[in-house]
Amino acid sequence: TAKNIEAMNVDAIVVRHRTPGTPHLLAQNVECCVVNAGDGAHEHPTQGLLDIMTIREQRGQIEGLTVALVGDIAHSRTARSNIWGLQKLGAHVIVCGPSTLVSRHWEKLGVEVAYSLDAILPRCDVLNLLRIQFERQLMRPFPSVREYALLYAMNGERMTRAKKNILIMAPGPINRGAEITPEVADGPHSVILHQVTNGLAIRMAVLWLTYCAANTGAPS
């Protein structure tokens, strides 16, 4: 399929696939640019870029901030792309969620692992709330959504114990009432819609850069 698309003289192929590594495989077998739009639970580079852009717009910098990724870390390609980018720019990254969804192996990469949102909440400058991806789970990792929400959902009561200028983020789609309550998702600390806006700008920029790479005479 990729070879057929390349035969149409395209500048880039944008690929999203359930199998991790698919964009890398395509890039080894076609001459045009390949953009990874998400490969399984591996990576989602443009989501990572837009999340970082949103934080930097709101806080002015990344270095020195404490950013917690909360939720289904095991199945989240967004988490991986965020971790690599945030660490490169000097943030302290925490991954938090049930032990069935958060592995201790992240500690080997300098990431703090936590199993209690309440314990880390007062230290966090940014919370990025990742949805529970039931479609990728072979078995239910916790007894019920209600129990998950009691322990990990960002709600109005928890907001009273957070920093006054905390940023609330979510890559979407969000499960209201599971990872986040409506009052927080739509509240003054939420930058979820800013993420959506920045997503368009980031992806336009990526496509433009790939076009320039494929057409060396194109204006930069």
Coordinates of N, CA and C in Angstrom, one line a residue, residues 24-175:
H24 N 8.3 3.3 11.3 CA 9.8 3.0 11.1 C 10.0 2.0 10.0
L25 N 9.1 1.0 9.9 CA 9.2 0.0 8.8 C 9.0 0.6 7.5
L26 N 8.0 1.5 7.4 CA 7.6 2.2 6.1 C 8.8 3.1 5.7
A27 N 9.3 3.8 6.7 CA 10.4 4.8 6.4 C 11.6 4.1 5.8
Q28 N 11.8 2.8 6.1 CA 12.9 2.0 5.6 C 12.7 1.5 4.2
N29 N 11.4 1.6 3.7 CA 11.1 1.0 2.4 C 10.5 2.0 1.4
V30 N 10.4 3.3 1.8 CA 9.9 4.3 0.8 C 10.9 5.4 0.8
E31 N 10.9 6.2 -0.2 CA 11.8 7.4 -0.3 C 11.2 8.6 0.2
C32 N 9.9 8.7 0.2 CA 9.2 10.0 0.7 C 9.3 10.0 2.3
C33 N 8.9 11.2 2.8 CA 8.9 11.3 4.3 C 7.7 10.5 4.9
V34 N 7.9 10.0 6.1 CA 6.9 9.3 6.8 C 6.7 10.0 8.1
V35 N 5.4 10.3 8.4 CA 5.0 11.0 9.6 C 4.3 10.0 10.5
N36 N 4.7 9.8 11.7 CA 4.1 8.9 12.6 C 2.9 9.6 13.3
A37 N 1.7 9.2 13.0 CA 0.5 9.8 13.6 C 0.0 8.9 14.8
G38 N 0.9 8.0 15.2 CA 0.5 7.1 16.3 C 0.7 5.6 15.9
D39 N 1.5 4.9 16.6 CA 1.7 3.5 16.3 C 1.5 2.6 17.6
G40 N 0.3 2.1 17.6 CA 0.0 1.2 18.8 C 0.1 2.0 20.1
A41 N 0.8 1.3 21.1 CA 1.0 1.9 22.4 C 2.5 2.4 22.4
H42 N 3.1 2.6 21.3 CA 4.5 3.0 21.2 C 4.7 4.5 21.4
E43 N 4.4 5.3 20.3 CA 4.7 6.7 20.3 C 3.5 7.5 19.6
H44 N 3.4 8.7 19.9 CA 2.5 9.7 19.3 C 3.3 11.0 19.3
P45 N 4.2 11.2 18.4 CA 5.1 12.4 18.4 C 4.4 13.7 18.4
T46 N 3.5 13.9 17.5 CA 2.9 15.2 17.4 C 2.0 15.6 18.6
Q47 N 1.5 14.6 19.3 CA 0.7 14.8 20.5 C 1.7 15.3 21.6
G48 N 2.9 14.6 21.7 CA 3.9 15.1 22.6 C 4.3 16.5 22.3
L49 N 4.5 16.9 21.1 CA 5.0 18.2 20.7 C 3.9 19.2 21.1
L50 N 2.6 18.9 20.8 CA 1.6 19.9 21.1 C 1.4 20.1 22.6
D51 N 1.6 19.0 23.4 CA 1.4 19.1 24.8 C 2.6 20.0 25.4
I52 N 3.8 19.8 24.9 CA 4.9 20.6 25.3 C 4.7 22.0 24.9
M53 N 4.2 22.3 23.7 CA 4.0 23.6 23.3 C 3.0 24.3 24.2
T54 N 1.9 23.6 24.5 CA 0.9 24.2 25.4 C 1.4 24.5 26.8
I55 N 2.2 23.7 27.3 CA 2.8 24.0 28.7 C 3.7 25.2 28.6
R56 N 4.5 25.2 27.5 CA 5.5 26.4 27.4 C 4.7 27.7 27.1
E57 N 3.6 27.6 26.4 CA 2.8 28.9 26.2 C 2.3 29.3 27.5
Q58 N 1.8 28.4 28.3 CA 1.1 28.8 29.6 C 2.1 29.1 30.7
R59 N 3.2 28.5 30.8 CA 4.1 28.7 31.9 C 5.5 29.3 31.5
G60 N 5.7 29.5 30.2 CA 6.9 30.2 29.8 C 8.1 29.3 29.6
Q61 N 8.1 28.2 30.3 CA 9.3 27.3 30.2 C 8.9 25.9 30.6
I62 N 9.7 24.9 30.3 CA 9.5 23.5 30.7 C 10.5 23.1 31.8
E63 N 11.7 23.6 31.8 CA 12.7 23.3 32.7 C 12.3 23.6 34.1
G64 N 12.5 22.6 35.0 CA 12.1 22.8 36.4 C 10.7 22.5 36.8
L65 N 9.8 22.3 35.9 CA 8.4 22.0 36.2 C 8.3 20.5 36.6
T66 N 7.3 20.2 37.4 CA 7.0 18.9 37.7 C 5.7 18.5 37.0
V67 N 5.8 17.6 36.1 CA 4.7 17.2 35.2 C 4.3 15.7 35.5
A68 N 3.0 15.5 35.9 CA 2.6 14.2 36.2 C 1.6 13.7 35.0
L69 N 1.9 12.5 34.6 CA 1.1 11.8 33.6 C 0.3 10.8 34.4
V70 N -1.0 10.9 34.4 CA -1.8 10.1 35.3 C -2.8 9.2 34.5
G71 N -2.8 7.9 34.8 CA -3.8 7.1 34.2 C -3.2 5.8 33.6
D72 N -3.6 5.5 32.4 CA -3.3 4.3 31.7 C -1.9 4.4 31.0
I73 N -0.9 4.4 31.7 CA 0.5 4.6 31.2 C 0.9 3.4 30.3
A74 N 0.4 2.2 30.7 CA 0.8 1.0 30.0 C 0.4 1.0 28.5
H75 N -0.7 1.5 28.2 CA -1.2 1.5 26.8 C -1.2 2.8 26.1
S76 N -0.5 3.8 26.7 CA -0.6 5.2 26.2 C 0.7 5.5 25.3
R77 N 0.5 5.7 24.0 CA 1.6 6.2 23.2 C 1.8 7.7 23.5
T78 N 0.8 8.4 23.9 CA 1.0 9.8 24.3 C 2.0 9.9 25.5
A79 N 1.9 9.0 26.5 CA 2.7 9.1 27.6 C 4.2 9.0 27.2
R80 N 4.5 8.0 26.3 CA 5.9 7.8 25.9 C 6.5 9.0 25.2
S81 N 5.7 9.6 24.3 CA 6.2 10.8 23.6 C 6.4 12.0 24.5
N82 N 5.5 12.1 25.5 CA 5.6 13.2 26.5 C 6.8 13.0 27.3
I83 N 7.0 11.8 27.8 CA 8.2 11.5 28.7 C 9.5 11.9 28.0
W84 N 9.7 11.4 26.8 CA 11.0 11.7 26.1 C 11.2 13.2 25.9
G85 N 10.1 13.9 25.5 CA 10.2 15.4 25.2 C 10.4 16.2 26.5
L86 N 9.6 15.9 27.5 CA 9.7 16.7 28.7 C 11.0 16.5 29.4
Q87 N 11.5 15.3 29.4 CA 12.8 15.0 30.1 C 13.9 15.8 29.3
K88 N 13.9 15.8 28.0 CA 14.9 16.5 27.2 C 14.9 18.0 27.6
L89 N 13.8 18.5 27.9 CA 13.7 19.9 28.2 C 13.8 20.3 29.6
G90 N 14.1 19.3 30.5 CA 14.4 19.6 31.9 C 13.3 19.5 32.9
A91 N 12.2 18.9 32.5 CA 11.1 18.7 33.5 C 11.3 17.5 34.3
H92 N 10.7 17.5 35.5 CA 10.7 16.3 36.3 C 9.4 15.6 36.0
V93 N 9.4 14.4 35.6 CA 8.3 13.6 35.1 C 7.9 12.6 36.1
I94 N 6.6 12.5 36.4 CA 6.0 11.5 37.3 C 5.0 10.7 36.5
V95 N 5.0 9.4 36.6 CA 3.9 8.6 36.0 C 3.1 8.0 37.2
C96 N 1.8 8.1 37.1 CA 1.0 7.8 38.3 C -0.3 7.0 37.8
G97 N -0.6 6.0 38.5 CA -1.8 5.2 38.2 C -1.8 3.9 39.0
P98 N -2.8 3.1 38.7 CA -2.8 1.7 39.4 C -1.5 1.0 39.0
S99 N -1.1 0.1 39.9 CA 0.1 -0.7 39.7 C 0.0 -1.6 38.5
T100 N -1.3 -1.9 38.1 CA -1.5 -2.8 36.9 C -1.3 -2.0 35.6
L101 N -1.2 -0.7 35.7 CA -1.1 0.1 34.5 C 0.2 1.0 34.5
V102 N 1.0 0.9 35.6 CA 2.2 1.7 35.7 C 3.3 0.8 36.2
S103 N 4.3 0.6 35.3 CA 5.4 -0.3 35.6 C 6.5 0.5 36.3
R104 N 7.2 -0.2 37.2 CA 8.4 0.3 37.8 C 9.6 0.5 36.9
H105 N 9.5 -0.1 35.7 CA 10.7 0.0 34.7 C 10.9 1.5 34.3
W106 N 9.9 2.4 34.5 CA 10.2 3.8 34.1 C 11.2 4.4 35.0
E107 N 11.4 3.9 36.2 CA 12.4 4.5 37.1 C 13.8 4.4 36.5
K108 N 14.1 3.4 35.7 CA 15.4 3.2 35.1 C 15.7 4.3 34.1
L109 N 14.6 5.0 33.7 CA 14.8 6.2 32.7 C 14.7 7.5 33.4
G110 N 14.8 7.5 34.8 CA 14.7 8.7 35.5 C 13.4 9.3 35.8
V111 N 12.3 8.5 35.5 CA 11.0 8.9 35.8 C 10.5 8.5 37.1
E112 N 9.9 9.4 37.9 CA 9.3 9.0 39.2 C 8.0 8.2 39.0
V113 N 7.9 7.1 39.7 CA 6.7 6.2 39.6 C 5.9 6.4 40.9
A114 N 4.6 6.7 40.8 CA 3.8 6.8 42.0 C 2.5 6.1 41.7
Y115 N 1.9 5.6 42.8 CA 0.6 4.9 42.8 C -0.5 5.6 43.5
S116 N -0.2 6.8 44.1 CA -1.2 7.6 44.8 C -1.2 9.0 44.2
L117 N -2.3 9.4 43.6 CA -2.4 10.8 43.1 C -2.4 11.8 44.2
D118 N -3.1 11.5 45.3 CA -3.2 12.4 46.4 C -1.8 12.7 47.0
A119 N -0.9 11.7 46.9 CA 0.5 11.9 47.5 C 1.3 12.9 46.7
I120 N 1.2 12.8 45.4 CA 2.0 13.7 44.5 C 1.4 15.0 44.1
L121 N 0.1 15.1 44.3 CA -0.7 16.3 43.8 C -0.1 17.6 44.2
P122 N 0.2 17.8 45.5 CA 0.7 19.2 45.9 C 2.0 19.6 45.3
R123 N 2.7 18.7 44.7 CA 4.0 19.0 44.0 C 3.9 19.3 42.5
C124 N 2.7 19.0 42.0 CA 2.6 19.0 40.5 C 2.3 20.4 40.0
D125 N 3.0 20.8 38.9 CA 2.7 22.0 38.2 C 1.8 21.8 37.0
V126 N 1.8 20.5 36.5 CA 1.0 20.1 35.4 C 0.5 18.7 35.6
L127 N -0.8 18.5 35.4 CA -1.4 17.1 35.4 C -1.9 16.9 33.9
N128 N -1.4 15.8 33.3 CA -1.9 15.3 32.0 C -2.6 14.0 32.3
L129 N -3.9 14.1 32.1 CA -4.8 13.0 32.5 C -5.1 12.1 31.3
L130 N -4.6 10.9 31.3 CA -4.7 10.0 30.2 C -5.9 9.1 30.4
R131 N -6.6 8.9 29.3 CA -7.8 8.1 29.4 C -7.5 6.6 29.6
I132 N -8.5 5.9 30.2 CA -8.4 4.4 30.3 C -8.7 3.8 29.0
Q133 N -7.8 3.1 28.4 CA -8.0 2.5 27.0 C -8.4 1.0 27.1
F134 N -9.7 0.9 27.4 CA -10.3 -0.5 27.6 C -10.1 -1.3 26.3
E135 N -10.1 -0.7 25.2 CA -10.0 -1.4 23.9 C -8.7 -2.1 23.7
R136 N -7.6 -1.7 24.5 CA -6.3 -2.2 24.3 C -5.9 -3.2 25.5
Q137 N -6.8 -3.4 26.4 CA -6.6 -4.2 27.6 C -7.1 -5.6 27.4
L138 N -6.3 -6.6 27.7 CA -6.7 -7.9 27.6 C -7.6 -8.3 28.8
M139 N -7.4 -7.7 30.0 CA -8.2 -7.9 31.1 C -8.4 -6.6 31.9
R140 N -9.5 -6.5 32.6 CA -9.8 -5.3 33.4 C -8.7 -5.1 34.5
P141 N -8.0 -3.9 34.4 CA -6.9 -3.7 35.4 C -7.3 -3.2 36.7
F142 N -8.6 -2.9 36.9 CA -9.1 -2.5 38.3 C -10.6 -2.9 38.3
P143 N -11.1 -3.0 39.6 CA -12.5 -3.5 39.7 C -13.6 -2.8 39.0
S144 N -13.5 -1.5 39.0 CA -14.6 -0.7 38.3 C -14.1 0.7 38.0
V145 N -14.8 1.4 37.1 CA -14.5 2.8 36.8 C -14.7 3.6 38.0
R146 N -15.7 3.3 38.7 CA -16.0 4.1 39.9 C -14.9 4.1 40.9
E147 N -14.3 2.9 41.1 CA -13.2 2.8 42.0 C -12.0 3.5 41.5
Y148 N -11.7 3.4 40.2 CA -10.6 4.2 39.6 C -10.8 5.7 39.8
A149 N -12.0 6.2 39.6 CA -12.3 7.6 39.8 C -12.1 8.1 41.2
L150 N -12.4 7.2 42.2 CA -12.2 7.6 43.6 C -10.8 7.8 43.9
L151 N -9.9 7.1 43.2 CA -8.4 7.2 43.5 C -7.7 8.1 42.6
Y152 N -8.1 8.2 41.3 CA -7.3 8.9 40.4 C -8.0 10.0 39.6
A153 N -9.3 10.2 39.7 CA -10.0 11.3 38.9 C -9.6 12.6 39.5
M154 N -9.4 13.6 38.6 CA -9.2 15.0 39.1 C -10.6 15.6 39.2
N155 N -10.9 16.0 40.4 CA -12.2 16.5 40.7 C -12.1 17.8 41.5
G156 N -13.2 18.4 41.8 CA -13.2 19.7 42.5 C -12.5 19.6 43.9
E157 N -12.8 18.6 44.6 CA -12.1 18.5 45.9 C -10.6 18.4 45.8
R158 N -10.1 17.6 44.9 CA -8.7 17.5 44.7 C -8.1 18.9 44.2
M159 N -8.8 19.6 43.4 CA -8.3 20.9 43.0 C -8.0 21.8 44.2
T160 N -8.7 21.7 45.3 CA -8.5 22.5 46.4 C -7.1 22.2 47.1
R161 N -6.6 21.0 46.8 CA -5.3 20.6 47.4 C -4.1 20.8 46.3
A162 N -4.4 21.2 45.1 CA -3.4 21.4 44.1 C -2.8 22.8 44.2
K163 N -1.7 23.0 43.4 CA -1.2 24.3 43.3 C -2.2 25.3 42.7
K164 N -2.1 26.6 43.1 CA -3.1 27.5 42.6 C -3.0 27.7 41.1
N165 N -1.9 27.5 40.5 CA -1.7 27.8 39.1 C -1.5 26.5 38.3
I166 N -1.9 25.4 38.8 CA -1.8 24.1 38.2 C -2.5 24.1 36.8
L167 N -1.8 23.4 35.8 CA -2.4 23.2 34.5 C -3.0 21.8 34.4
I168 N -4.3 21.8 33.9 CA -4.9 20.5 33.8 C -5.0 20.2 32.3
M169 N -4.4 19.1 31.9 CA -4.4 18.7 30.5 C -5.0 17.3 30.3
A170 N -5.4 17.0 29.0 CA -5.8 15.7 28.6 C -5.7 15.6 27.1
P171 N -5.1 14.5 26.6 CA -4.9 14.4 25.2 C -6.2 14.2 24.4
G172 N -7.2 13.7 25.1 CA -8.5 13.4 24.4 C -8.5 12.1 23.6
P173 N -9.6 11.5 23.5 CA -10.9 11.9 24.1 C -10.9 11.6 25.6
I174 N -11.7 12.4 26.3 CA -11.7 12.2 27.8 C -13.0 11.5 28.2
N175 N -12.8 10.7 29.2 CA -14.0 10.0 29.8 C -14.4 10.8 31.0

